[in-house]
PDB file of C-alpha atoms and ligand atoms in Angstrom:
ATOM      1  CA  MET A   1     -10.768  -8.967  11.180  1.00 85.00           C
ATOM      2  CA  LYS A   2     -14.107  -9.158   9.402  1.00 84.00           C
ATOM      3  CA  GLN A   3     -12.912  -9.069   5.791  1.00 90.00           C
ATOM      4  CA  LYS A   4     -11.869 -12.205   3.942  1.00 95.00           C
ATOM      5  CA  HIS A   5      -9.760 -10.328   1.363  1.00 98.00           C
ATOM      6  CA  LEU A   6      -7.585  -7.213   1.204  1.00 98.00           C
ATOM      7  CA  THR A   7      -8.432  -5.963  -2.278  1.00 98.00           C
ATOM      8  CA  SER A   8      -8.426  -2.282  -1.239  1.00 98.00           C
ATOM      9  CA  LEU A   9      -8.940  -0.274   1.943  1.00 98.00           C
ATOM     10  CA  ILE A  10     -12.501   0.640   0.968  1.00 97.00           C
ATOM     11  CA  ASP A  11     -14.152  -2.165   2.919  1.00 92.00           C
ATOM     12  CA  LEU A  12     -11.746  -2.206   5.848  1.00 96.00           C
ATOM     13  CA  SER A  13     -13.119  -0.663   9.061  1.00 96.00           C
ATOM     14  CA  THR A  14     -11.073   1.484  11.433  1.00 97.00           C
ATOM     15  CA  GLU A  15     -11.163  -1.465  13.864  1.00 97.00           C
ATOM     16  CA  ASP A  16      -9.816  -3.844  11.194  1.00 97.00           C
ATOM     17  CA  ILE A  17      -6.901  -1.477  10.525  1.00 98.00           C
ATOM     18  CA  LEU A  18      -6.129  -1.041  14.218  1.00 98.00           C
ATOM     19  CA  GLU A  19      -6.234  -4.822  14.678  1.00 97.00           C
ATOM     20  CA  ILE A  20      -3.669  -5.178  11.857  1.00 98.00           C
ATOM     21  CA  PHE A  21      -1.459  -2.609  13.634  1.00 98.00           C
ATOM     22  CA  GLU A  22      -1.754  -4.439  16.981  1.00 97.00           C
ATOM     23  CA  TRP A  23      -0.644  -7.664  15.337  1.00 97.00           C
ATOM     24  CA  ALA A  24       2.101  -5.874  13.409  1.00 97.00           C
ATOM     25  CA  GLU A  25       3.524  -4.533  16.682  1.00 97.00           C
ATOM     26  CA  ARG A  26       3.195  -7.902  18.389  1.00 95.00           C
ATOM     27  CA  LEU A  27       4.848  -9.817  15.544  1.00 93.00           C
ATOM     28  CA  LYS A  28       7.543  -7.184  15.119  1.00 93.00           C
ATOM     29  CA  SER A  29       8.618  -7.606  18.730  1.00 92.00           C
ATOM     30  CA  ARG A  30       8.263 -11.417  18.706  1.00 91.00           C
ATOM     31  CA  VAL A  31      10.397 -11.801  15.592  1.00 85.00           C
ATOM     32  CA  ALA A  32      12.962  -9.370  17.049  1.00 87.00           C
ATOM     33  CA  GLN A  33      13.169 -11.604  20.154  1.00 91.00           C
ATOM     34  CA  GLY A  34      13.733 -14.638  17.951  1.00 88.00           C
ATOM     35  CA  ILE A  35      10.364 -16.205  18.908  1.00 89.00           C
ATOM     36  CA  ARG A  36       9.268 -18.591  16.161  1.00 84.00           C
ATOM     37  CA  GLU A  37       5.829 -18.083  14.638  1.00 88.00           C
ATOM     38  CA  PHE A  38       3.644 -20.837  13.222  1.00 92.00           C
ATOM     39  CA  ALA A  39       0.585 -18.942  11.967  1.00 94.00           C
ATOM     40  CA  LEU A  40       1.164 -20.181   8.409  1.00 96.00           C
ATOM     41  CA  GLN A  41       2.676 -23.553   9.221  1.00 95.00           C
ATOM     42  CA  GLY A  42       1.788 -26.005   6.466  1.00 95.00           C
ATOM     43  CA  LYS A  43       0.312 -23.178   4.375  1.00 97.00           C
ATOM     44  CA  THR A  44       1.355 -22.056   0.916  1.00 98.00           C
ATOM     45  CA  VAL A  45       0.816 -18.525  -0.377  1.00 98.00           C
ATOM     46  CA  GLY A  46       0.945 -17.823  -4.121  1.00 98.00           C
ATOM     47  CA  LEU A  47       2.504 -14.555  -5.312  1.00 98.00           C
ATOM     48  CA  ILE A  48       1.229 -13.521  -8.761  1.00 97.00           C
ATOM     49  CA  PHE A  49       3.173 -10.541 -10.120  1.00 97.00           C
ATOM     50  CA  GLU A  50       2.308  -8.956 -13.450  1.00 96.00           C
ATOM     51  CA  LYS A  51       4.557  -5.924 -12.751  1.00 96.00           C
ATOM     52  CA  ALA A  52       8.078  -5.500 -11.357  1.00 96.00           C
ATOM     53  CA  SER A  53       8.616  -5.427  -7.585  1.00 98.00           C
ATOM     54  CA  MET A  54      11.381  -5.539  -5.028  1.00 98.00           C
ATOM     55  CA  ARG A  55       9.859  -4.536  -1.661  1.00 98.00           C
ATOM     56  CA  THR A  56       6.472  -6.191  -2.077  1.00 98.00           C
ATOM     57  CA  ARG A  57       7.786  -9.483  -3.380  1.00 98.00           C
ATOM     58  CA  VAL A  58      10.677  -9.779  -0.931  1.00 98.00           C
ATOM     59  CA  SER A  59       8.753  -8.607   2.142  1.00 98.00           C
ATOM     60  CA  PHE A  60       5.906 -11.011   1.417  1.00 98.00           C
ATOM     61  CA  GLU A  61       8.225 -13.949   0.730  1.00 98.00           C
ATOM     62  CA  VAL A  62      10.230 -13.253   3.890  1.00 97.00           C
ATOM     63  CA  GLY A  63       7.082 -12.610   5.961  1.00 96.00           C
ATOM     64  CA  ILE A  64       5.457 -15.865   4.811  1.00 97.00           C
ATOM     65  CA  ASN A  65       8.644 -17.738   5.654  1.00 95.00           C
ATOM     66  CA  GLN A  66       8.879 -16.111   9.101  1.00 94.00           C
ATOM     67  CA  LEU A  67       5.317 -17.278   9.851  1.00 95.00           C
ATOM     68  CA  GLY A  68       6.255 -20.860   8.989  1.00 94.00           C
ATOM     69  CA  GLY A  69       4.620 -20.853   5.535  1.00 96.00           C
ATOM     70  CA  HIS A  70       5.852 -21.380   2.004  1.00 97.00           C
ATOM     71  CA  ALA A  71       5.692 -18.898  -0.913  1.00 98.00           C
ATOM     72  CA  VAL A  72       5.309 -19.772  -4.599  1.00 98.00           C
ATOM     73  CA  TYR A  73       6.179 -16.918  -6.999  1.00 98.00           C
ATOM     74  CA  MET A  74       4.469 -16.775 -10.394  1.00 96.00           C
ATOM     75  CA  ASP A  75       5.155 -14.084 -12.971  1.00 93.00           C
ATOM     76  CA  GLN A  76       2.970 -13.015 -15.862  1.00 89.00           C
ATOM     77  CA  LYS A  77       4.875 -15.226 -18.312  1.00 87.00           C
ATOM     78  CA  ALA A  78       3.961 -18.304 -16.319  1.00 88.00           C
ATOM     79  CA  ILE A  79       0.403 -17.333 -15.444  1.00 90.00           C
ATOM     80  CA  GLY A  80      -0.738 -15.341 -18.502  1.00 89.00           C
ATOM     81  CA  LEU A  81      -3.294 -13.501 -16.392  1.00 87.00           C
ATOM     82  CA  GLY A  82      -6.435 -12.955 -18.472  1.00 81.00           C
ATOM     83  CA  SER A  83      -4.790 -14.228 -21.688  1.00 88.00           C
ATOM     84  CA  ARG A  84      -3.662 -17.832 -21.137  1.00 92.00           C
ATOM     85  CA  GLU A  85      -6.775 -18.518 -19.112  1.00 92.00           C
ATOM     86  CA  SER A  86      -9.610 -16.559 -17.584  1.00 93.00           C
ATOM     87  CA  ILE A  87      -9.355 -15.056 -14.104  1.00 94.00           C
ATOM     88  CA  LYS A  88     -12.390 -17.156 -13.216  1.00 95.00           C
ATOM     89  CA  ASP A  89     -10.585 -20.424 -14.006  1.00 95.00           C
ATOM     90  CA  LEU A  90      -7.351 -19.225 -12.426  1.00 95.00           C
ATOM     91  CA  GLY A  91      -9.216 -18.385  -9.211  1.00 96.00           C
ATOM     92  CA  ARG A  92     -11.059 -21.674  -9.067  1.00 97.00           C
ATOM     93  CA  VAL A  93      -8.006 -23.831  -9.800  1.00 96.00           C
ATOM     94  CA  ILE A  94      -5.410 -22.018  -7.714  1.00 97.00           C
ATOM     95  CA  SER A  95      -7.742 -22.174  -4.701  1.00 97.00           C
ATOM     96  CA  ARG A  96      -7.256 -25.944  -4.767  1.00 98.00           C
ATOM     97  CA  TYR A  97      -3.460 -25.602  -4.503  1.00 98.00           C
ATOM     98  CA  VAL A  98      -2.632 -22.677  -2.239  1.00 98.00           C
ATOM     99  CA  ASP A  99      -4.061 -21.078   0.901  1.00 98.00           C
ATOM    100  CA  GLY A 100      -3.916 -17.438  -0.185  1.00 98.00           C
ATOM    101  CA  ILE A 101      -2.795 -15.176  -3.032  1.00 98.00           C
ATOM    102  CA  VAL A 102      -0.868 -11.913  -3.150  1.00 98.00           C
ATOM    103  CA  ILE A 103      -1.401 -10.332  -6.557  1.00 98.00           C
ATOM    104  CA  ARG A 104       0.231  -7.345  -8.289  1.00 98.00           C
ATOM    105  CA  THR A 105      -1.523  -6.491 -11.526  1.00 97.00           C
ATOM    106  CA  PHE A 106      -2.516  -3.565 -13.730  1.00 97.00           C
ATOM    107  CA  GLN A 107      -6.291  -3.648 -13.507  1.00 97.00           C
ATOM    108  CA  GLN A 108      -7.968  -3.531 -10.109  1.00 98.00           C
ATOM    109  CA  GLU A 109     -10.808  -5.450 -11.730  1.00 97.00           C
ATOM    110  CA  ASN A 110      -8.480  -8.486 -12.051  1.00 97.00           C
ATOM    111  CA  ILE A 111      -8.125  -8.488  -8.268  1.00 98.00           C
ATOM    112  CA  ASN A 112     -11.857  -8.015  -7.698  1.00 98.00           C
ATOM    113  CA  GLN A 113     -12.603 -10.891 -10.089  1.00 97.00           C
ATOM    114  CA  LEU A 114     -10.030 -13.147  -8.446  1.00 97.00           C
ATOM    115  CA  ALA A 115     -11.587 -12.410  -5.048  1.00 97.00           C
ATOM    116  CA  LYS A 116     -14.982 -13.253  -6.520  1.00 97.00           C
ATOM    117  CA  TYR A 117     -14.026 -16.653  -7.939  1.00 97.00           C
ATOM    118  CA  ALA A 118     -11.272 -17.843  -5.591  1.00 97.00           C
ATOM    119  CA  THR A 119     -12.268 -19.511  -2.337  1.00 97.00           C
ATOM    120  CA  ILE A 120      -9.078 -18.359  -0.581  1.00 98.00           C
ATOM    121  CA  PRO A 121      -8.032 -14.877   0.683  1.00 98.00           C
ATOM    122  CA  ILE A 122      -6.764 -12.460  -1.983  1.00 98.00           C
ATOM    123  CA  ILE A 123      -4.329  -9.665  -1.062  1.00 98.00           C
ATOM    124  CA  ASN A 124      -3.707  -6.717  -3.368  1.00 98.00           C
ATOM    125  CA  GLY A 125       0.053  -6.196  -3.805  1.00 98.00           C
ATOM    126  CA  LEU A 126      -0.580  -3.104  -6.023  1.00 98.00           C
ATOM    127  CA  SER A 127      -2.856  -2.320  -8.927  1.00 98.00           C
ATOM    128  CA  ASP A 128      -3.156   0.785 -11.098  1.00 98.00           C
ATOM    129  CA  ASP A 129      -5.836   1.964  -8.651  1.00 98.00           C
ATOM    130  CA  TYR A 130      -4.624   1.011  -5.179  1.00 98.00           C
ATOM    131  CA  HIS A 131      -1.696  -0.083  -3.025  1.00 98.00           C
ATOM    132  CA  PRO A 132      -3.343  -1.004   0.295  1.00 98.00           C
ATOM    133  CA  CYS A 133      -0.372  -2.849   1.853  1.00 98.00           C
ATOM    134  CA  GLN A 134       1.749   0.248   1.274  1.00 99.00           C
ATOM    135  CA  ALA A 135      -0.817   2.541   2.906  1.00 99.00           C
ATOM    136  CA  LEU A 136      -1.135   0.223   5.921  1.00 98.00           C
ATOM    137  CA  ALA A 137       2.657   0.245   6.362  1.00 98.00           C
ATOM    138  CA  ASP A 138       2.681   4.041   5.951  1.00 98.00           C
ATOM    139  CA  MET A 139       0.038   4.622   8.625  1.00 98.00           C
ATOM    140  CA  PHE A 140       1.717   2.088  10.917  1.00 98.00           C
ATOM    141  CA  THR A 141       4.933   4.092  10.470  1.00 98.00           C
ATOM    142  CA  ILE A 142       3.120   7.311  11.418  1.00 98.00           C
ATOM    143  CA  LYS A 143       1.632   5.565  14.472  1.00 98.00           C
ATOM    144  CA  GLN A 144       5.065   4.404  15.533  1.00 97.00           C
ATOM    145  CA  LYS A 145       6.472   7.935  15.149  1.00 98.00           C
ATOM    146  CA  LEU A 146       3.664   9.747  17.008  1.00 98.00           C
ATOM    147  CA  GLY A 147       2.133   7.051  19.198  1.00 97.00           C
ATOM    148  CA  GLY A 148      -1.260   7.666  17.556  1.00 97.00           C
ATOM    149  CA  PHE A 149      -2.998   9.669  14.870  1.00 98.00           C
ATOM    150  CA  GLU A 150      -4.446  12.629  16.813  1.00 97.00           C
ATOM    151  CA  SER A 151      -1.776  15.131  15.771  1.00 97.00           C
ATOM    152  CA  ALA A 152      -1.027  13.650  12.332  1.00 98.00           C
ATOM    153  CA  SER A 153      -1.673  15.499   9.090  1.00 98.00           C
ATOM    154  CA  LEU A 154      -0.535  14.086   5.740  1.00 98.00           C
ATOM    155  CA  ALA A 155       0.197  15.986   2.539  1.00 99.00           C
ATOM    156  CA  PHE A 156       0.799  14.059  -0.691  1.00 99.00           C
ATOM    157  CA  VAL A 157       2.702  16.031  -3.312  1.00 99.00           C
ATOM    158  CA  GLY A 158       2.699  14.678  -6.865  1.00 98.00           C
ATOM    159  CA  ASP A 159       0.592  12.321  -8.937  1.00 98.00           C
ATOM    160  CA  GLY A 160      -2.882  11.366  -7.690  1.00 98.00           C
ATOM    161  CA  ASN A 161      -1.943   7.705  -8.241  1.00 98.00           C
ATOM    162  CA  ASN A 162      -2.479   4.286  -6.617  1.00 98.00           C
ATOM    163  CA  VAL A 163      -0.291   5.175  -3.614  1.00 99.00           C
ATOM    164  CA  ALA A 164      -1.988   8.556  -3.128  1.00 99.00           C
ATOM    165  CA  ARG A 165      -5.483   7.034  -3.362  1.00 98.00           C
ATOM    166  CA  SER A 166      -4.693   4.355  -0.792  1.00 98.00           C
ATOM    167  CA  ALA A 167      -3.079   6.939   1.505  1.00 98.00           C
ATOM    168  CA  ALA A 168      -6.236   9.077   1.272  1.00 98.00           C
ATOM    169  CA  LEU A 169      -8.460   6.101   2.106  1.00 98.00           C
ATOM    170  CA  ALA A 170      -6.237   5.179   5.064  1.00 98.00           C
ATOM    171  CA  CYS A 171      -6.360   8.777   6.344  1.00 98.00           C
ATOM    172  CA  ALA A 172     -10.160   8.746   6.043  1.00 98.00           C
ATOM    173  CA  LYS A 173     -10.414   5.535   8.073  1.00 98.00           C
ATOM    174  CA  LEU A 174      -8.013   6.794  10.746  1.00 98.00           C
ATOM    175  CA  GLY A 175      -9.224  10.411  11.030  1.00 98.00           C
ATOM    176  CA  VAL A 176      -6.094  12.050   9.600  1.00 98.00           C
ATOM    177  CA  PRO A 177      -6.381  15.278   7.549  1.00 98.00           C
ATOM    178  CA  PHE A 178      -5.176  14.633   3.988  1.00 98.00           C
ATOM    179  CA  SER A 179      -4.144  17.131   1.326  1.00 98.00           C
ATOM    180  CA  LEU A 180      -3.100  16.482  -2.264  1.00 98.00           C
ATOM    181  CA  ALA A 181      -1.048  18.836  -4.418  1.00 98.00           C
ATOM    182  CA  SER A 182      -0.999  17.830  -8.093  1.00 98.00           C
ATOM    183  CA  PRO A 183      -0.684  19.615 -11.413  1.00 98.00           C
ATOM    184  CA  GLU A 184      -3.994  20.343 -13.123  1.00 97.00           C
ATOM    185  CA  GLY A 185      -5.391  17.102 -14.548  1.00 97.00           C
ATOM    186  CA  TYR A 186      -3.210  14.810 -12.396  1.00 98.00           C
ATOM    187  CA  GLY A 187      -5.173  14.883  -9.152  1.00 98.00           C
ATOM    188  CA  PHE A 188      -7.916  12.470  -8.096  1.00 98.00           C
ATOM    189  CA  LYS A 189     -10.615  11.747 -10.677  1.00 98.00           C
ATOM    190  CA  GLN A 190     -14.148  12.748  -9.713  1.00 98.00           C
ATOM    191  CA  LYS A 191     -15.180   9.075  -9.370  1.00 98.00           C
ATOM    192  CA  PHE A 192     -12.584   8.524  -6.640  1.00 98.00           C
ATOM    193  CA  LYS A 193     -13.445  11.811  -4.923  1.00 98.00           C
ATOM    194  CA  ASP A 194     -17.078  10.691  -4.780  1.00 98.00           C
ATOM    195  CA  LEU A 195     -15.969   7.368  -3.312  1.00 98.00           C
ATOM    196  CA  LEU A 196     -13.794   9.130  -0.716  1.00 98.00           C
ATOM    197  CA  ASP A 197     -16.669  11.409   0.133  1.00 97.00           C
ATOM    198  CA  GLY A 198     -19.084   8.476   0.441  1.00 96.00           C
ATOM    199  CA  ILE A 199     -17.126   6.097   2.687  1.00 96.00           C
ATOM    200  CA  GLU A 200     -17.485   6.147   6.444  1.00 94.00           C
ATOM    201  CA  SER A 201     -14.623   8.292   7.685  1.00 96.00           C
ATOM    202  CA  LYS A 202     -13.378   8.879  11.200  1.00 96.00           C
ATOM    203  CA  ASP A 203     -13.709  12.294  12.857  1.00 97.00           C
ATOM    204  CA  GLY A 204     -10.705  14.450  12.073  1.00 97.00           C
ATOM    205  CA  PHE A 205     -10.432  13.455   8.432  1.00 98.00           C
ATOM    206  CA  SER A 206     -10.586  16.229   5.842  1.00 98.00           C
ATOM    207  CA  PHE A 207      -9.558  16.417   2.190  1.00 98.00           C
ATOM    208  CA  LEU A 208      -7.935  19.438   0.565  1.00 98.00           C
ATOM    209  CA  GLU A 209      -6.894  19.448  -3.074  1.00 98.00           C
ATOM    210  CA  THR A 210      -4.726  22.109  -4.597  1.00 98.00           C
ATOM    211  CA  SER A 211      -2.200  22.710  -7.351  1.00 98.00           C
ATOM    212  CA  ASP A 212       0.060  24.585  -4.906  1.00 98.00           C
ATOM    213  CA  PRO A 213       2.467  22.222  -3.075  1.00 98.00           C
ATOM    214  CA  LYS A 214       3.188  24.835  -0.377  1.00 98.00           C
ATOM    215  CA  GLU A 215      -0.504  25.197   0.396  1.00 98.00           C
ATOM    216  CA  ALA A 216      -0.834  21.409   0.668  1.00 98.00           C
ATOM    217  CA  VAL A 217       2.055  21.014   3.127  1.00 98.00           C
ATOM    218  CA  LYS A 218       1.294  24.119   5.242  1.00 98.00           C
ATOM    219  CA  ASN A 219      -0.384  22.188   8.089  1.00 98.00           C
ATOM    220  CA  ALA A 220       1.246  18.827   7.436  1.00 98.00           C
ATOM    221  CA  ASN A 221       3.700  17.004   9.688  1.00 98.00           C
ATOM    222  CA  PHE A 222       4.065  14.193   7.093  1.00 99.00           C
ATOM    223  CA  VAL A 223       4.964  15.061   3.498  1.00 99.00           C
ATOM    224  CA  TYR A 224       4.587  12.139   1.097  1.00 99.00           C
ATOM    225  CA  THR A 225       5.658  11.769  -2.510  1.00 98.00           C
ATOM    226  CA  ASP A 226       5.932   9.014  -5.117  1.00 98.00           C
ATOM    227  CA  THR A 227       7.231   8.644  -8.652  1.00 98.00           C
ATOM    228  CA  TRP A 228       5.730  10.973 -11.252  1.00 98.00           C
ATOM    229  CA  THR A 229       5.530   8.035 -13.690  1.00 98.00           C
ATOM    230  CA  SER A 230       4.002   4.817 -12.416  1.00 98.00           C
ATOM    231  CA  MET A 231       4.519   1.358 -13.907  1.00 98.00           C
ATOM    232  CA  GLY A 232       2.623   1.196 -17.176  1.00 97.00           C
ATOM    233  CA  GLN A 233       3.001   4.953 -17.897  1.00 98.00           C
ATOM    234  CA  GLU A 234       6.621   4.804 -19.132  1.00 98.00           C
ATOM    235  CA  ALA A 235       5.724   6.349 -22.518  1.00 98.00           C
ATOM    236  CA  GLU A 236       4.620   9.525 -20.685  1.00 98.00           C
ATOM    237  CA  ALA A 237       7.793   9.854 -18.595  1.00 98.00           C
ATOM    238  CA  ASP A 238       9.319  12.830 -20.463  1.00 98.00           C
ATOM    239  CA  ALA A 239       6.060  14.761 -20.559  1.00 98.00           C
ATOM    240  CA  ARG A 240       5.431  14.050 -16.900  1.00 98.00           C
ATOM    241  CA  ARG A 241       8.917  15.258 -15.900  1.00 98.00           C
ATOM    242  CA  LYS A 242       7.977  18.665 -17.319  1.00 98.00           C
ATOM    243  CA  VAL A 243       4.448  18.792 -15.887  1.00 98.00           C
ATOM    244  CA  PHE A 244       5.588  17.798 -12.368  1.00 98.00           C
ATOM    245  CA  ALA A 245       8.786  19.893 -12.263  1.00 98.00           C
ATOM    246  CA  ASP A 246       7.381  22.236  -9.568  1.00 98.00           C
ATOM    247  CA  PHE A 247       6.139  19.331  -7.429  1.00 98.00           C
ATOM    248  CA  GLN A 248       9.501  18.176  -6.109  1.00 98.00           C
ATOM    249  CA  VAL A 249       9.873  17.459  -2.397  1.00 98.00           C
ATOM    250  CA  ASN A 250      12.968  19.505  -1.550  1.00 98.00           C
ATOM    251  CA  ALA A 251      14.318  21.661   1.294  1.00 98.00           C
ATOM    252  CA  ASP A 252      12.326  24.700   0.165  1.00 98.00           C
ATOM    253  CA  LEU A 253       9.037  22.768   0.236  1.00 98.00           C
ATOM    254  CA  LEU A 254       9.830  21.111   3.551  1.00 98.00           C
ATOM    255  CA  ASN A 255      10.436  24.575   5.062  1.00 98.00           C
ATOM    256  CA  ALA A 256       6.832  25.409   4.218  1.00 98.00           C
ATOM    257  CA  ALA A 257       5.524  22.387   6.199  1.00 98.00           C
ATOM    258  CA  ARG A 258       4.990  22.137   9.971  1.00 98.00           C
ATOM    259  CA  LYS A 259       8.223  22.383  11.965  1.00 98.00           C
ATOM    260  CA  GLY A 260       9.776  18.929  12.312  1.00 98.00           C
ATOM    261  CA  ALA A 261       7.720  17.477   9.453  1.00 98.00           C
ATOM    262  CA  LEU A 262       8.817  14.038   8.265  1.00 98.00           C
ATOM    263  CA  VAL A 263       9.137  12.928   4.651  1.00 99.00           C
ATOM    264  CA  MET A 264       7.652   9.745   3.218  1.00 99.00           C
ATOM    265  CA  HIS A 265       8.111   7.862  -0.048  1.00 98.00           C
ATOM    266  CA  CYS A 266       6.866   4.388  -0.933  1.00 98.00           C
ATOM    267  CA  LEU A 267      10.007   3.736  -3.032  1.00 98.00           C
ATOM    268  CA  PRO A 268      11.450   3.125  -5.549  1.00 98.00           C
ATOM    269  CA  ALA A 269      12.466   6.811  -5.639  1.00 98.00           C
ATOM    270  CA  HIS A 270      13.758   8.798  -8.580  1.00 98.00           C
ATOM    271  CA  ARG A 271      16.298  10.946  -6.811  1.00 98.00           C
ATOM    272  CA  GLY A 272      16.520  14.397  -8.368  1.00 98.00           C
ATOM    273  CA  GLU A 273      12.981  14.147  -9.742  1.00 98.00           C
ATOM    274  CA  GLU A 274      10.155  13.883  -7.190  1.00 98.00           C
ATOM    275  CA  ILE A 275      12.587  14.075  -4.258  1.00 98.00           C
ATOM    276  CA  THR A 276      16.098  15.447  -3.760  1.00 98.00           C
ATOM    277  CA  ASP A 277      19.067  13.468  -2.444  1.00 98.00           C
ATOM    278  CA  GLU A 278      19.339  15.968   0.401  1.00 98.00           C
ATOM    279  CA  ILE A 279      15.807  15.153   1.622  1.00 98.00           C
ATOM    280  CA  MET A 280      15.986  11.398   0.969  1.00 98.00           C
ATOM    281  CA  ASP A 281      19.212  11.114   2.960  1.00 98.00           C
ATOM    282  CA  GLY A 282      18.400  13.827   5.513  1.00 98.00           C
ATOM    283  CA  PRO A 283      17.075  13.644   9.074  1.00 98.00           C
ATOM    284  CA  ALA A 284      13.438  14.192   8.055  1.00 98.00           C
ATOM    285  CA  SER A 285      13.342  11.078   5.874  1.00 98.00           C
ATOM    286  CA  ILE A 286      11.451   8.053   7.211  1.00 98.00           C
ATOM    287  CA  VAL A 287      11.353   6.226   3.890  1.00 98.00           C
ATOM    288  CA  TYR A 288      13.368   3.212   5.081  1.00 98.00           C
ATOM    289  CA  ASP A 289      11.160   2.786   8.158  1.00 98.00           C
ATOM    290  CA  GLN A 290       8.176   2.678   5.804  1.00 98.00           C
ATOM    291  CA  ALA A 291       9.898   0.006   3.726  1.00 98.00           C
ATOM    292  CA  GLU A 292      10.729  -2.068   6.822  1.00 97.00           C
ATOM    293  CA  ASN A 293       7.186  -1.756   8.115  1.00 98.00           C
ATOM    294  CA  ARG A 294       5.852  -3.392   4.940  1.00 98.00           C
ATOM    295  CA  LEU A 295       7.216  -6.616   6.407  1.00 97.00           C
ATOM    296  CA  HIS A 296       5.644  -6.166   9.860  1.00 97.00           C
ATOM    297  CA  VAL A 297       2.242  -5.048   8.602  1.00 98.00           C
ATOM    298  CA  GLN A 298       2.047  -7.739   5.914  1.00 98.00           C
ATOM    299  CA  ARG A 299       2.900 -10.465   8.431  1.00 97.00           C
ATOM    300  CA  ALA A 300      -0.099  -9.218  10.432  1.00 97.00           C
ATOM    301  CA  VAL A 301      -2.325  -9.247   7.330  1.00 98.00           C
ATOM    302  CA  LEU A 302      -1.174 -12.771   6.437  1.00 98.00           C
ATOM    303  CA  ARG A 303      -1.803 -13.997   9.953  1.00 96.00           C
ATOM    304  CA  LEU A 304      -5.239 -12.418  10.189  1.00 96.00           C
ATOM    305  CA  LEU A 305      -6.472 -13.368   6.718  1.00 97.00           C
ATOM    306  CA  ILE A 306      -4.791 -16.676   5.957  1.00 96.00           C
ATOM    307  CA  GLY A 307      -3.897 -17.974   9.423  1.00 91.00           C
ATOM    308  CA  ALA A 308      -7.244 -17.005  10.945  1.00 61.00           C
ATOM    309  CA  TRP A 309      -9.220 -18.202   7.954  1.00 51.00           C
ATOM    310  CA  ASN A 310      -7.616 -21.603   8.335  1.00 47.00           C
ATOM    311  CA  CYS A 311      -8.343 -21.668  12.085  1.00 43.00           C
ATOM    312  CA  GLN A 312     -12.060 -21.119  11.425  1.00 43.00           C
ATOM    313  CA  LEU A 313     -12.110 -24.290   9.364  1.00 41.00           C
ATOM    314  CA  GLN A 314     -10.659 -26.444  12.101  1.00 35.00           C
TER     315      GLN A 314
HETATM  316  N1   CP B 401       6.771   0.237  -2.588  1.00 52.97           N
HETATM  317  C1   CP B 401       6.705  -0.887  -3.327  1.00 52.97           C
HETATM  318  O1   CP B 401       5.644  -1.510  -3.485  1.00 52.97           O
HETATM  319  O2   CP B 401       7.887  -1.285  -3.861  1.00 52.97           O
HETATM  320  P1   CP B 401       8.093  -2.431  -4.969  1.00 52.97           P
HETATM  321  O3   CP B 401       7.451  -1.920  -6.234  1.00 52.97           O
HETATM  322  O4   CP B 401       9.566  -2.604  -5.073  1.00 52.97           O
HETATM  323  O5   CP B 401       7.383  -3.672  -4.497  1.00 52.97           O
HETATM  324  N1  NVA B 402       2.988   4.504  -8.118  1.00 52.97           N
HETATM  325  C1  NVA B 402       4.051   3.526  -8.276  1.00 52.97           C
HETATM  326  C2  NVA B 402       4.265   2.796  -7.000  1.00 52.97           C
HETATM  327  C3  NVA B 402       5.343   1.760  -7.024  1.00 52.97           C
HETATM  328  C4  NVA B 402       5.484   1.045  -5.728  1.00 52.97           C
HETATM  329  C5  NVA B 402       3.710   2.581  -9.418  1.00 52.97           C
HETATM  330  O1  NVA B 402       2.558   2.143  -9.507  1.00 52.97           O
HETATM  331  O2  NVA B 402       4.588   2.293 -10.228  1.00 52.97           O
END
C-alpha cells in the first residue's frame, strides 16, 4: 500500500483498496482458524475519540489485540483536541509514544493536520466529512456477497453525509455505479461533487443524484441508508425527521429496486425512521455483515499501515 495514512479514500488507489481486501480475507480466515497474528507485536495504537462510538472503538481495539498490539483509548476530555493543546503539538508528542493513531473527530481538518505533524500513520475513524473505514468494510461486504464488483450498483437513500460521501468515493475507485436520493438541500455540496468528478475513477462508475428515492434504487442491487441526523446535528433532529420522512428504506422502496437487492446500513440505526424493523430484520438486510467486516478490513488496514511501516524501518 503506497499511502502512509488513511485520512480519506481520496488518495487511495484501486490497487490499494484491493490490497486491503486481500489482506482482510486472509486475516479473516486466519483468525477463524485460530492462527495467531503478530503484525502489531510490541506496537501501541492510540485511539482518540471526540465523538461517541461502539463499532469503531470496539472493532479497532479487538483488531489491534488480535494482531498482537496494544490499544490506548483517549477521549476528548483527556486530550482536549485543539483546546488543551494544538494539533501540531499533539501530533509531534504522541508520535513519540505510539505507533499509529485512529481518530474520530468533528473536523476533517483536524485529521489532515494530525497527519501533517505526526510521524506515525493516522487512520480516520470518522469525521463530519468522511468515514473511510466504514466504506471499505461496506465494499468488502459487497465483494463477499457478489464475488466482485462487476454487477454491483449502489443507491444511497437519505442524507448526503460522511457515510454517503465515503461510499461514493469507494464506488468511484471500484467502478460501481452510485446514486444518491436526498431531499432538496441535503445532497452532496458542489465542492464534493467537483472532487468526485475530478478524481481518477474506474470504468463503470457513474453518479446519479435525485430527490426521488425510487428513481435512485431502480437499477440498484444494494440499497444503503444512514441516520438522518448525524452526530453534532442533534439540534436539527426534529426538523430533519420531517424533511426526510419520504426517504425511509421500507418494503415499498425495496420493491422498486433490482430483484434480490440487499439493504445496507452503517449503524447505529434509528428503527422506524430511516429504516423499518421489517427491513432491518428481514432477509435482504446485510447490516450485521457490514458491522462484522469493520473488524476484518480494519485489521488489514492496521497491518498494512502500521505493521508494514514498522517493517520498512527494520
Ligand atoms: N458505524 C459506526 O462507525 O458505528 P459507531 O459510531 O458505533 O462506531
Ligand atoms: N452519519 C453518522 C454515522 C455514524 C456511524 C454520524 O456521523 O453520526
